[in-house]
PDB file of C-alpha atoms in Angstrom:
ATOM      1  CA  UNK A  15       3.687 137.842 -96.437  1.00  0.00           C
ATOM      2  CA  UNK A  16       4.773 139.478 -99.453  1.00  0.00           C
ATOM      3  CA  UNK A  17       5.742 135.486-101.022  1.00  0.00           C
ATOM      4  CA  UNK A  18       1.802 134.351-100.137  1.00  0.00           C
ATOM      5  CA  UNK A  19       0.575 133.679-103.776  1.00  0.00           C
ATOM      6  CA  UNK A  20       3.741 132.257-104.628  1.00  0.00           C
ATOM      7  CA  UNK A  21       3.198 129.460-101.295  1.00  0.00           C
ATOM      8  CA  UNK A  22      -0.037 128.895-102.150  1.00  0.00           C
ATOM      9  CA  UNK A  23       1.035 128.762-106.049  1.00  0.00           C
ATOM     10  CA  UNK A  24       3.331 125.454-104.379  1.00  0.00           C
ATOM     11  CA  UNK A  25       1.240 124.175-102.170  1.00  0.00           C
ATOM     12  CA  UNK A  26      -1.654 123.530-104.857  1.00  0.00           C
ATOM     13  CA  UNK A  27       1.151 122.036-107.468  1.00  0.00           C
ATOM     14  CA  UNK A  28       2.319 119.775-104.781  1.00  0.00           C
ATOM     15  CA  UNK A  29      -1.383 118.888-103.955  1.00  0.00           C
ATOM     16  CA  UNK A  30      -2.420 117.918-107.220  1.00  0.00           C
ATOM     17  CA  UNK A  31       0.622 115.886-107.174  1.00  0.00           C
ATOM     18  CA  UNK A  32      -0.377 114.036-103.922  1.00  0.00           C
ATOM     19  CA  UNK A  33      -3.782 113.781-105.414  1.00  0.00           C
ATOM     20  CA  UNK A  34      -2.555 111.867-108.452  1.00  0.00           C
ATOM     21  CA  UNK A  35      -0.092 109.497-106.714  1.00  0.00           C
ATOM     22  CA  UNK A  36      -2.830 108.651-104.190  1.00  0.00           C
ATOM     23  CA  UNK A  37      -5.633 108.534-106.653  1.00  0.00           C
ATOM     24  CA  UNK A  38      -8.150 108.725-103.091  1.00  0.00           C
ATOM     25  CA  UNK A  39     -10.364 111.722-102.491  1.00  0.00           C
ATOM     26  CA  UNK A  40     -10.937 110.946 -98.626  1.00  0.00           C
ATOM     27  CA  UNK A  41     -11.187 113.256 -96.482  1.00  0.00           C
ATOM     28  CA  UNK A  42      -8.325 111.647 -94.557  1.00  0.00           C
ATOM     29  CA  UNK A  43      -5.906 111.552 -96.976  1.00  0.00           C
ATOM     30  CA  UNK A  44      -6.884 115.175 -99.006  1.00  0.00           C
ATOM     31  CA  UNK A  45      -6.414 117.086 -95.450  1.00  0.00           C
ATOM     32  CA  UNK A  46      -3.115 115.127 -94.767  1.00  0.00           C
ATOM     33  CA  UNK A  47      -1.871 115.764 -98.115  1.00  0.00           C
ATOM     34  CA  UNK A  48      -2.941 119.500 -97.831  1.00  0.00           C
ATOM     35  CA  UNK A  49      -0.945 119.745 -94.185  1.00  0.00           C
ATOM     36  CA  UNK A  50       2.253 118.127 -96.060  1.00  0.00           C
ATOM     37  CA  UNK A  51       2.319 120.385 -99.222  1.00  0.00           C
ATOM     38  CA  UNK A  52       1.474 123.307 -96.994  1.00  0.00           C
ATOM     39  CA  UNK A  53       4.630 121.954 -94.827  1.00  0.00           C
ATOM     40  CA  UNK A  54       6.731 122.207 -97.686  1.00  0.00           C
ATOM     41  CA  UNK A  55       5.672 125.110 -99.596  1.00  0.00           C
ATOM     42  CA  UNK A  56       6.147 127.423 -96.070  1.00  0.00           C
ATOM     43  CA  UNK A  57       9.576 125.682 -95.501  1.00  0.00           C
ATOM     44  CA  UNK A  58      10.848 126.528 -98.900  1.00  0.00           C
ATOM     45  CA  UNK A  59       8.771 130.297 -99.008  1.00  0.00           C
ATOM     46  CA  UNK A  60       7.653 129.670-102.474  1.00  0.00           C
ATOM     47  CA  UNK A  61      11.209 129.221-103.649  1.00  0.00           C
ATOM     48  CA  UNK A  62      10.295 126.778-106.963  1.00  0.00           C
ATOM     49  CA  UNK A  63       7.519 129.051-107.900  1.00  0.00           C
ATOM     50  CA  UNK A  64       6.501 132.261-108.735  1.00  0.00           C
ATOM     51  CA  UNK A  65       2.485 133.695-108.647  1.00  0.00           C
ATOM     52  CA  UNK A  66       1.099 130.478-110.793  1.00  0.00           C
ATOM     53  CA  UNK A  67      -2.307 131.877-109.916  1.00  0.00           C
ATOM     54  CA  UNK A  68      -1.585 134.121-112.882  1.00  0.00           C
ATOM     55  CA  UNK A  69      -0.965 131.736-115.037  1.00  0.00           C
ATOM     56  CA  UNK A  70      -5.111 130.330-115.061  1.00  0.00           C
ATOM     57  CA  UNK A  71      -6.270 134.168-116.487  1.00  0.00           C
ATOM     58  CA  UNK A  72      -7.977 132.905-119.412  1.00  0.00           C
ATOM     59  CA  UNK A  73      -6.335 135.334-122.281  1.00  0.00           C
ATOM     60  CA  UNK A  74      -2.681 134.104-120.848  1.00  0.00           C
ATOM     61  CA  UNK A  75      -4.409 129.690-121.183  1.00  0.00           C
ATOM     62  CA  UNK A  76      -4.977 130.109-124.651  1.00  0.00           C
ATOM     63  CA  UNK A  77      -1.479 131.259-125.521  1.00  0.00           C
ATOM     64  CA  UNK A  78      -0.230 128.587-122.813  1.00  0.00           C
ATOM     65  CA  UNK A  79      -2.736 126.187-124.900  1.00  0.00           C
ATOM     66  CA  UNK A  80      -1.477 127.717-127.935  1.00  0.00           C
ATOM     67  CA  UNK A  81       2.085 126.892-126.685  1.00  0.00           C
ATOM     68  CA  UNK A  82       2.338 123.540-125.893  1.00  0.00           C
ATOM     69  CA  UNK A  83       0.394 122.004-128.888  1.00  0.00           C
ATOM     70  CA  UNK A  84       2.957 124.351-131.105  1.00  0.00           C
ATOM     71  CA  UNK A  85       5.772 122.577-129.113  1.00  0.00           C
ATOM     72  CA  UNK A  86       3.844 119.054-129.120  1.00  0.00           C
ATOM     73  CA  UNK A  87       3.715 119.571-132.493  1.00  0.00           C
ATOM     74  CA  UNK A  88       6.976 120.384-133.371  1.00  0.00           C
ATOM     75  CA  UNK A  89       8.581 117.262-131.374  1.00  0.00           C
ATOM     76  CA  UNK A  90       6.819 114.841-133.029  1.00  0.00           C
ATOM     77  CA  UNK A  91       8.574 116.338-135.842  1.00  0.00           C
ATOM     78  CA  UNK A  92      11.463 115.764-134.202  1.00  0.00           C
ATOM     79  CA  UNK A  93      11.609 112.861-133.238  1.00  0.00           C
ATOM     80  CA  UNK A  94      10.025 111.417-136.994  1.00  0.00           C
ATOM     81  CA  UNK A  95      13.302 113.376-138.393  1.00  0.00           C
ATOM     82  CA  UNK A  96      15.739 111.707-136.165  1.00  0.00           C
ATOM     83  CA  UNK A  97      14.063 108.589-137.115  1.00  0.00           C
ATOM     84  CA  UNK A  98      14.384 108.654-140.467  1.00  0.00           C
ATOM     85  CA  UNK A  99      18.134 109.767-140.662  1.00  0.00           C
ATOM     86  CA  UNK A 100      19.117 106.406-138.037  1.00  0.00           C
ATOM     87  CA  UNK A 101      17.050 104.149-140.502  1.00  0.00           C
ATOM     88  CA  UNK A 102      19.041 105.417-143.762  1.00  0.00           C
ATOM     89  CA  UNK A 103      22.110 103.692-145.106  1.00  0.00           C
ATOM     90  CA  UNK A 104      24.452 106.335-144.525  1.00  0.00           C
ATOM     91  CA  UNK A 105      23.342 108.914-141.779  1.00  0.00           C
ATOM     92  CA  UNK A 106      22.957 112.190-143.495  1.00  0.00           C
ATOM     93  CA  UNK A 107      24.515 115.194-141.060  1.00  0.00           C
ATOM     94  CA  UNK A 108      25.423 118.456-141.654  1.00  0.00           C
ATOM     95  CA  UNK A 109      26.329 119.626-137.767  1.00  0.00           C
ATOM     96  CA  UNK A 110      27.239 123.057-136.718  1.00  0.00           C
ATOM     97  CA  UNK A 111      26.849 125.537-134.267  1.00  0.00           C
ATOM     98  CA  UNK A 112      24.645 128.826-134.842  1.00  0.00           C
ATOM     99  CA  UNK A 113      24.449 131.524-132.742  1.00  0.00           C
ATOM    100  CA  UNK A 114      21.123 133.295-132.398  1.00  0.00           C
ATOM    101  CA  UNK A 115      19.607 136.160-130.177  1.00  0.00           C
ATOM    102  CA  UNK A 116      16.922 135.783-127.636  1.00  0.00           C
ATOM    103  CA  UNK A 117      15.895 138.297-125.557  1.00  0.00           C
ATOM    104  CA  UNK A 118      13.602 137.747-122.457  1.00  0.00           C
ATOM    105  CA  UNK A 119      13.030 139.557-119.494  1.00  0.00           C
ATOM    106  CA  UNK A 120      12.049 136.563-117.249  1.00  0.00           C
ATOM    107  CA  UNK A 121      14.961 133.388-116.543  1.00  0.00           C
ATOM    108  CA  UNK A 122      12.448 131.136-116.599  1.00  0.00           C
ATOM    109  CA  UNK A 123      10.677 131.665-119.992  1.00  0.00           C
ATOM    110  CA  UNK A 124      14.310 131.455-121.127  1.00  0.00           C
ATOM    111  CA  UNK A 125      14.782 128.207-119.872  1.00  0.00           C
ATOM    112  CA  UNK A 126      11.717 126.777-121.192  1.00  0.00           C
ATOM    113  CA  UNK A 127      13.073 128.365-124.695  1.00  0.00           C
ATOM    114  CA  UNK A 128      16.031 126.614-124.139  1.00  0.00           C
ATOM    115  CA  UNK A 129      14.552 123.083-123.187  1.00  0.00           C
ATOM    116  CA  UNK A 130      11.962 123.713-125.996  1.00  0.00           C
ATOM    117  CA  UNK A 131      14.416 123.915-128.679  1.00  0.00           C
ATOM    118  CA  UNK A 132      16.801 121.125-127.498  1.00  0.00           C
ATOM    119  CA  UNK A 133      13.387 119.001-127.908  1.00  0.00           C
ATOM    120  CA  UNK A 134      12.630 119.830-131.349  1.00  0.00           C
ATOM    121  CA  UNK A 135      13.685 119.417-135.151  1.00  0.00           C
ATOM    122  CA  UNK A 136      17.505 119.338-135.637  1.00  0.00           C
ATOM    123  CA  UNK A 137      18.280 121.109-132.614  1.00  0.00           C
ATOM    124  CA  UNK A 138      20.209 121.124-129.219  1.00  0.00           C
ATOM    125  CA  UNK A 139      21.201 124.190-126.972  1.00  0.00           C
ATOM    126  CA  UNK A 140      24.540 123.844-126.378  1.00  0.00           C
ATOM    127  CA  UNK A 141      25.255 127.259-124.475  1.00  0.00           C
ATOM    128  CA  UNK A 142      23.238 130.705-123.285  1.00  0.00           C
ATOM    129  CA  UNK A 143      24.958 134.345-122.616  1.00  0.00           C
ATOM    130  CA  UNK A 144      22.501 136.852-121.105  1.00  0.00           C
ATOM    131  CA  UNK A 145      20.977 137.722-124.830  1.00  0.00           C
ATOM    132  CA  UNK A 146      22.991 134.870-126.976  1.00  0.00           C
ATOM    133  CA  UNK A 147      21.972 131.101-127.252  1.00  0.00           C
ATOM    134  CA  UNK A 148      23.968 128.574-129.261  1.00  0.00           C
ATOM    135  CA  UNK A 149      22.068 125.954-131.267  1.00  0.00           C
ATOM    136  CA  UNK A 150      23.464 123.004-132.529  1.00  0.00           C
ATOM    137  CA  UNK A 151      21.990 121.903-135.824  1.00  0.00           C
ATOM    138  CA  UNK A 152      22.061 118.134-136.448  1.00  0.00           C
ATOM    139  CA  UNK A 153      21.782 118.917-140.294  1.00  0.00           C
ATOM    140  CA  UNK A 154      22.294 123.028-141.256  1.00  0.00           C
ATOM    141  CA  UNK A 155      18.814 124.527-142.834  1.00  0.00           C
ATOM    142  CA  UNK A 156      18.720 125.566-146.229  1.00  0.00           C
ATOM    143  CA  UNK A 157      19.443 129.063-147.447  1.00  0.00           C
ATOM    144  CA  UNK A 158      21.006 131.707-144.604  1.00  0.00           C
ATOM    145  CA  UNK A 159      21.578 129.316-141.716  1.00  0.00           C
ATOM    146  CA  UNK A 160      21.450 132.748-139.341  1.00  0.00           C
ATOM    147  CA  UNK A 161      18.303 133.609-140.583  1.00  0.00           C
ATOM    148  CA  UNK A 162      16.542 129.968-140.339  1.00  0.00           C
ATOM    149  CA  UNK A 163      18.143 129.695-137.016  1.00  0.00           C
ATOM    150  CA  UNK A 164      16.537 132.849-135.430  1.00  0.00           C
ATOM    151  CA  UNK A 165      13.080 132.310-137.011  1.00  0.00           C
ATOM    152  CA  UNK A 166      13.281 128.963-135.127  1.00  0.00           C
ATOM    153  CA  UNK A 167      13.841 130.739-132.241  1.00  0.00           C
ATOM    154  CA  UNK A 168      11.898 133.575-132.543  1.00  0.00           C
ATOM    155  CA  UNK A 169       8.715 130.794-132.758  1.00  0.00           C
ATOM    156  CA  UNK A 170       9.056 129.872-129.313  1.00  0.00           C
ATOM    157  CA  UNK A 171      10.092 133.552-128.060  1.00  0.00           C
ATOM    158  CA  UNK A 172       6.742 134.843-129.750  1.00  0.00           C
ATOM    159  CA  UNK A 173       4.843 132.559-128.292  1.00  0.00           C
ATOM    160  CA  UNK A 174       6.070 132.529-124.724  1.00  0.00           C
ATOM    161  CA  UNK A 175       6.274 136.266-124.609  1.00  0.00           C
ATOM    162  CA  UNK A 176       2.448 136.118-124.959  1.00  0.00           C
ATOM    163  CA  UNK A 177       2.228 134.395-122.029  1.00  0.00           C
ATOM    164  CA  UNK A 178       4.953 135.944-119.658  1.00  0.00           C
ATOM    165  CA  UNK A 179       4.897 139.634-120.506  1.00  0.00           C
TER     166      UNK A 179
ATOM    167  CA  UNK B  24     -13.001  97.809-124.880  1.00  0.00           C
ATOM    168  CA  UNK B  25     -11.694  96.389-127.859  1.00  0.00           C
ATOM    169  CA  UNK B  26     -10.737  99.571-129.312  1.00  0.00           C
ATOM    170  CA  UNK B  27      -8.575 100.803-126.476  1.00  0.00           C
ATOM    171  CA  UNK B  28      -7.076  97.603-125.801  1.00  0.00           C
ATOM    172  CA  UNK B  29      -5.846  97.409-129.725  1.00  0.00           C
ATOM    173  CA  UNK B  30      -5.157 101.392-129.456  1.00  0.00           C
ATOM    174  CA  UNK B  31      -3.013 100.410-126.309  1.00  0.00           C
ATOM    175  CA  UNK B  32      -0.976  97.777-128.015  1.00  0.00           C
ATOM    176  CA  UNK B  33      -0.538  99.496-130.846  1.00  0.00           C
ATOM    177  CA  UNK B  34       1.064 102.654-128.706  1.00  0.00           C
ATOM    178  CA  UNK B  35       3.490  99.988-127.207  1.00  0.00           C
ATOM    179  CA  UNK B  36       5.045  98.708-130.598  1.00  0.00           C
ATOM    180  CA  UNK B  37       5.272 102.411-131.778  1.00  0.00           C
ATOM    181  CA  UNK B  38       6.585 103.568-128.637  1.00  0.00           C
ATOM    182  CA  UNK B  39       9.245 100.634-128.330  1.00  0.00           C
ATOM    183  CA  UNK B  40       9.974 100.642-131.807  1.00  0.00           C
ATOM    184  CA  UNK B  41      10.718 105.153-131.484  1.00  0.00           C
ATOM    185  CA  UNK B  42      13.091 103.968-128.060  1.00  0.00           C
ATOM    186  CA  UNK B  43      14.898 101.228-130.332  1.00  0.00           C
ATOM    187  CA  UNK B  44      15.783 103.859-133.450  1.00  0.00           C
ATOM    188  CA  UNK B  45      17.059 105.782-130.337  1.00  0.00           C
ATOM    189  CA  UNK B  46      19.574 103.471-129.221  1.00  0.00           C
ATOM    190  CA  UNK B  47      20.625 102.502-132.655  1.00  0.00           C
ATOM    191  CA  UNK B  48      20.702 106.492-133.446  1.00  0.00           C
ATOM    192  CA  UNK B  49      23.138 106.361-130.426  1.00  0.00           C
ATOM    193  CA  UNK B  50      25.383 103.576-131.999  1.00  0.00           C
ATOM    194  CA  UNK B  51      25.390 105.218-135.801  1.00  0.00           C
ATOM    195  CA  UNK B  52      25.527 108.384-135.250  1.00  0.00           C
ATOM    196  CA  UNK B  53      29.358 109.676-136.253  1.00  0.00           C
ATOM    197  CA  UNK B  54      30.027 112.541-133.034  1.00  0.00           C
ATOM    198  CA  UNK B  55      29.075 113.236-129.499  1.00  0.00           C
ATOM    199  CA  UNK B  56      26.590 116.213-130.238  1.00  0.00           C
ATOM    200  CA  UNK B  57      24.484 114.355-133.036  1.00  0.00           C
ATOM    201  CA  UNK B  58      24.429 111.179-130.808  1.00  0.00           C
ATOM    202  CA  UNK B  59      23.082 113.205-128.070  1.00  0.00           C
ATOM    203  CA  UNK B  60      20.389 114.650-130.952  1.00  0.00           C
ATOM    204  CA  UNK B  61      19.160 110.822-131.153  1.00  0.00           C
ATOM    205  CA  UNK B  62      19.270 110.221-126.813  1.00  0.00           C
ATOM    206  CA  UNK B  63      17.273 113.242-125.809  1.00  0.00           C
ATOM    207  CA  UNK B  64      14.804 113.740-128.763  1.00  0.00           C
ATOM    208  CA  UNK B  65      13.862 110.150-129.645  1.00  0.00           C
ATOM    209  CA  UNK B  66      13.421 108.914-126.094  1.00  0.00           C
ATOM    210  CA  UNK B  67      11.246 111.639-125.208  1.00  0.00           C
ATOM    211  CA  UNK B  68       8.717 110.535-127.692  1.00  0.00           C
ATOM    212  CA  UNK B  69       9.286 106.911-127.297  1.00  0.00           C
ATOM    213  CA  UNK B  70       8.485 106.970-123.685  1.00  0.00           C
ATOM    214  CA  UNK B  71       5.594 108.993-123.631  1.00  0.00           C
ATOM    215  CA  UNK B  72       4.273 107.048-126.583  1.00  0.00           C
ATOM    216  CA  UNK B  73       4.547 103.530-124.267  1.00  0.00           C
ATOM    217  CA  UNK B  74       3.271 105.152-121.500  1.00  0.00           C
ATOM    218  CA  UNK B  75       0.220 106.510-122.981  1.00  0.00           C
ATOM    219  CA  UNK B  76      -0.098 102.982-124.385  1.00  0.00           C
ATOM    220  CA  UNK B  77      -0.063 101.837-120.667  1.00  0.00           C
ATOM    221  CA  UNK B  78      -2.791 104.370-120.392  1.00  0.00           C
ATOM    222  CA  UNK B  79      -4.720 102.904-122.353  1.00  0.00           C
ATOM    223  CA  UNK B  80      -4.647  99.379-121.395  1.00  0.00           C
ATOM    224  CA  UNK B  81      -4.867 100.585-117.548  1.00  0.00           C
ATOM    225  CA  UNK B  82      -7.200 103.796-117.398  1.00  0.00           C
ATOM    226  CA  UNK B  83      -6.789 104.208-113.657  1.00  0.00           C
ATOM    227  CA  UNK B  84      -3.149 104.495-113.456  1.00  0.00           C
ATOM    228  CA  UNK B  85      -3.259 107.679-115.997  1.00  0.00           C
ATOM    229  CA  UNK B  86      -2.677 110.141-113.554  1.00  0.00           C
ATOM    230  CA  UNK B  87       0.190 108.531-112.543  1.00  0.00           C
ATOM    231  CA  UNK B  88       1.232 108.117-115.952  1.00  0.00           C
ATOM    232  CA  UNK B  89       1.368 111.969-116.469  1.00  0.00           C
ATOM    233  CA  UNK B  90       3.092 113.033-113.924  1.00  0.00           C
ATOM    234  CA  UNK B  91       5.632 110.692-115.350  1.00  0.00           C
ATOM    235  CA  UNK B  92       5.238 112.473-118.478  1.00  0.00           C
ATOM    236  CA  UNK B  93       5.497 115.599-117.066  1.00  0.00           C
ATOM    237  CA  UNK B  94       8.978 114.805-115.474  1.00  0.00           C
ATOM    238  CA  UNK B  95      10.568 112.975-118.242  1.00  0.00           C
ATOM    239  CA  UNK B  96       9.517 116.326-120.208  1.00  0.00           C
ATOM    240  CA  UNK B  97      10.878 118.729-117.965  1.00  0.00           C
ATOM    241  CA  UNK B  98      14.337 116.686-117.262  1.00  0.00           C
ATOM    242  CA  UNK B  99      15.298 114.764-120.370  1.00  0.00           C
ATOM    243  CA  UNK B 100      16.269 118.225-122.065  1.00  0.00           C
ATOM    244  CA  UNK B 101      18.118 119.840-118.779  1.00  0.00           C
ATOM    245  CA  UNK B 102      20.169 116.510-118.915  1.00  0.00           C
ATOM    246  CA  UNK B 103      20.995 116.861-122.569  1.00  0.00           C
ATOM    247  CA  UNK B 104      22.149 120.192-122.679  1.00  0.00           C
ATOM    248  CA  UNK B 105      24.209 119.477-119.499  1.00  0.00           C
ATOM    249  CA  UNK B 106      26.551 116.888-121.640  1.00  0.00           C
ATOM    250  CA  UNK B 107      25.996 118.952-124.603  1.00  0.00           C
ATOM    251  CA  UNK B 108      27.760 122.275-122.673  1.00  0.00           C
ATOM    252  CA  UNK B 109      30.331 119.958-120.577  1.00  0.00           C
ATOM    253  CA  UNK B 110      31.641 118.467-124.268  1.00  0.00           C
ATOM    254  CA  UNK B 111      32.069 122.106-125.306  1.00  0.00           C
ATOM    255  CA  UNK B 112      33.830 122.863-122.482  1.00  0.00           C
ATOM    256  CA  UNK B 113      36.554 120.282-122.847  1.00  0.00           C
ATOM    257  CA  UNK B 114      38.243 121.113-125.898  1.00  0.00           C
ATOM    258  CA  UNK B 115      40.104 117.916-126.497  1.00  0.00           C
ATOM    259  CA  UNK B 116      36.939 115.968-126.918  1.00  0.00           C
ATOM    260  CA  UNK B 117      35.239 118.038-129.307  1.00  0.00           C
ATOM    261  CA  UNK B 118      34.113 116.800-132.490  1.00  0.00           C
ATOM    262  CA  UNK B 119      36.347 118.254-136.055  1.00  0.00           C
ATOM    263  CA  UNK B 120      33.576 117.977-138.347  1.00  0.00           C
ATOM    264  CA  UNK B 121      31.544 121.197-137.467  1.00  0.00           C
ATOM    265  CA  UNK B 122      30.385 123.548-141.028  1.00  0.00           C
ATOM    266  CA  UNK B 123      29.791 126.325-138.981  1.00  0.00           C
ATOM    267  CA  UNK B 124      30.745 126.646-135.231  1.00  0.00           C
ATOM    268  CA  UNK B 125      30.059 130.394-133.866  1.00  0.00           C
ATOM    269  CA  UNK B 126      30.445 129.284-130.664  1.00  0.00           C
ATOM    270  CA  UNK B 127      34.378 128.972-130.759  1.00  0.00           C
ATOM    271  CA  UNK B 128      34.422 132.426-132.983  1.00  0.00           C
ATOM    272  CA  UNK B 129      32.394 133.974-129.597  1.00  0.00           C
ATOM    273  CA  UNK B 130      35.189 133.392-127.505  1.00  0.00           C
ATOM    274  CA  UNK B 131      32.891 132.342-125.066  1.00  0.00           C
ATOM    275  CA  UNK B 132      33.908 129.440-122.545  1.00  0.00           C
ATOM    276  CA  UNK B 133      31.495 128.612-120.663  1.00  0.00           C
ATOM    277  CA  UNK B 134      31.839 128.852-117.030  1.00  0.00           C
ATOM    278  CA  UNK B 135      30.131 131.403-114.851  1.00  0.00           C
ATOM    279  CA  UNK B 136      29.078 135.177-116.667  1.00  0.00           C
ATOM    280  CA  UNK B 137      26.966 137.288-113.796  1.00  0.00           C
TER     281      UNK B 137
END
């Protein structure tokens, strides 16, 4: 029973899930939905998800608090910037490729690097090595395009290091 | 009551207006990687924007409204970089107008690396 916290970690995700599509706290419908997720989260032995439990210590929610209004944040940016390049006359781009490091011990942080970036100012992830990751810049920064490139990395890294190491 | 309901409305236009720069960033936009720039970043923001407009004008289906949030979050980037990475990997349909492109000098071609 070695995978326990990471069953239970899946079988409270997939009841809060139930719990919002069904929008009911009966009794009927809470214990049927708690049979089904546990159903699921034994069949699949915790497969989707590690120890979540972790995740609710309160030092590690403010720097997953911190995180996501950083990353709110910096997609509204985004998506403004995109905006205003469509609406111009002639659409100003300056694309390239830059490769920058990123080091994590843990896949998943790295993917949520990955889908961070692709969802914020200028950027896209076009490929990952084990320590590489190519960004694609929908208009090259100013000054030393390496340098700009890894400090835009190295934001989300920071930050998501806090809360997985 | 008022307030919400105008707050509401207002999200729609913003959010509708956001999804319609996105389609017109996909028509204008000169290559395959910048168009893809306009299709995964501007219709993230466009459709949580009109849902949380929903949101307002319907406060009971909000839950349902997030986790609808919470998957166009988590997929609308995996999907992006999926084209993104299958372009690079087909040489012959890769855009010629790159400044800087370390991926080619890598050597790296995609494909599995464990």
């Amino acid at each position: 029973m070695k995978r326990f916290p990471a069953v239970m970690s899946t079988a409270a995700v997939l009841l809060c899930i139930w719990i919002f599509l069904t929008l009911s706290f009966h009794p009927h419908e809470l214990v049927l939905g708690f049979a089904v997720s546990l159903i699921i989260a034994v069949a699949t032995k915790g497969a989707f998800t590690g120890n979540w439990f972790r995740l609710l210590k309160p030092a590690r929610l403010a720097a997953e608090v911190n995180y996501v209004l950083y990353f709110l944040g910096k997609m509204f940016m985004a998506n403004i910037d995109v905006l205003m390049r469509v609406l111009q006359p002639v659409v100003p781009v300056k694309p390239g490729i830059v490769r920058a490091s990123l080091v994590m011990n843990s896949e998943r942080a790295r993917n949520i690097v990955a889908n961070s970036i692709t969802l914020t100012p200028g950027t896209l992830t076009i490929e990952m090595t084990g320590t590489e990751i190519f960004v694609h810049w929908i208009s090259l920064p100013e000054g030393d395009i390496h340098e700009e490139t890894q400090k835009m990395v190295d934001g989300f890294a920071n930050r998501l290091k806090r809360i997985f190491e | 009551m008022i307030f919400l309901s105008i707050a509401g409305h207002v999200l729609l236009v913003s959010g509708g207006f956001i999804l319609f720069t996105s389609g017109l960033g996909i028509l204008r936009m000169p290559d395959v990687w910048n168009r893809l720039h306009a299709g995964t970043k501007a219709t993230t923001l466009g459709s949580i924007l009109f849902l949380a407009g929903i949101g307002c004008l319907e406060p009971t289906w909000i839950p349902k409204l997030f986790l609808i949030v919470l998957f166009i979050i988590l997929t609308n980037p995996v999907s992006g970089h999926a084209l993104a990475r299958a372009v690079h990997m087909r040489p012959e349909e890769k855009p010629d107008n790159l400044l800087e492109d370390d991926l080619a000098e890598s050597g790296f071609e995609g494909g599995e690396e464990q």
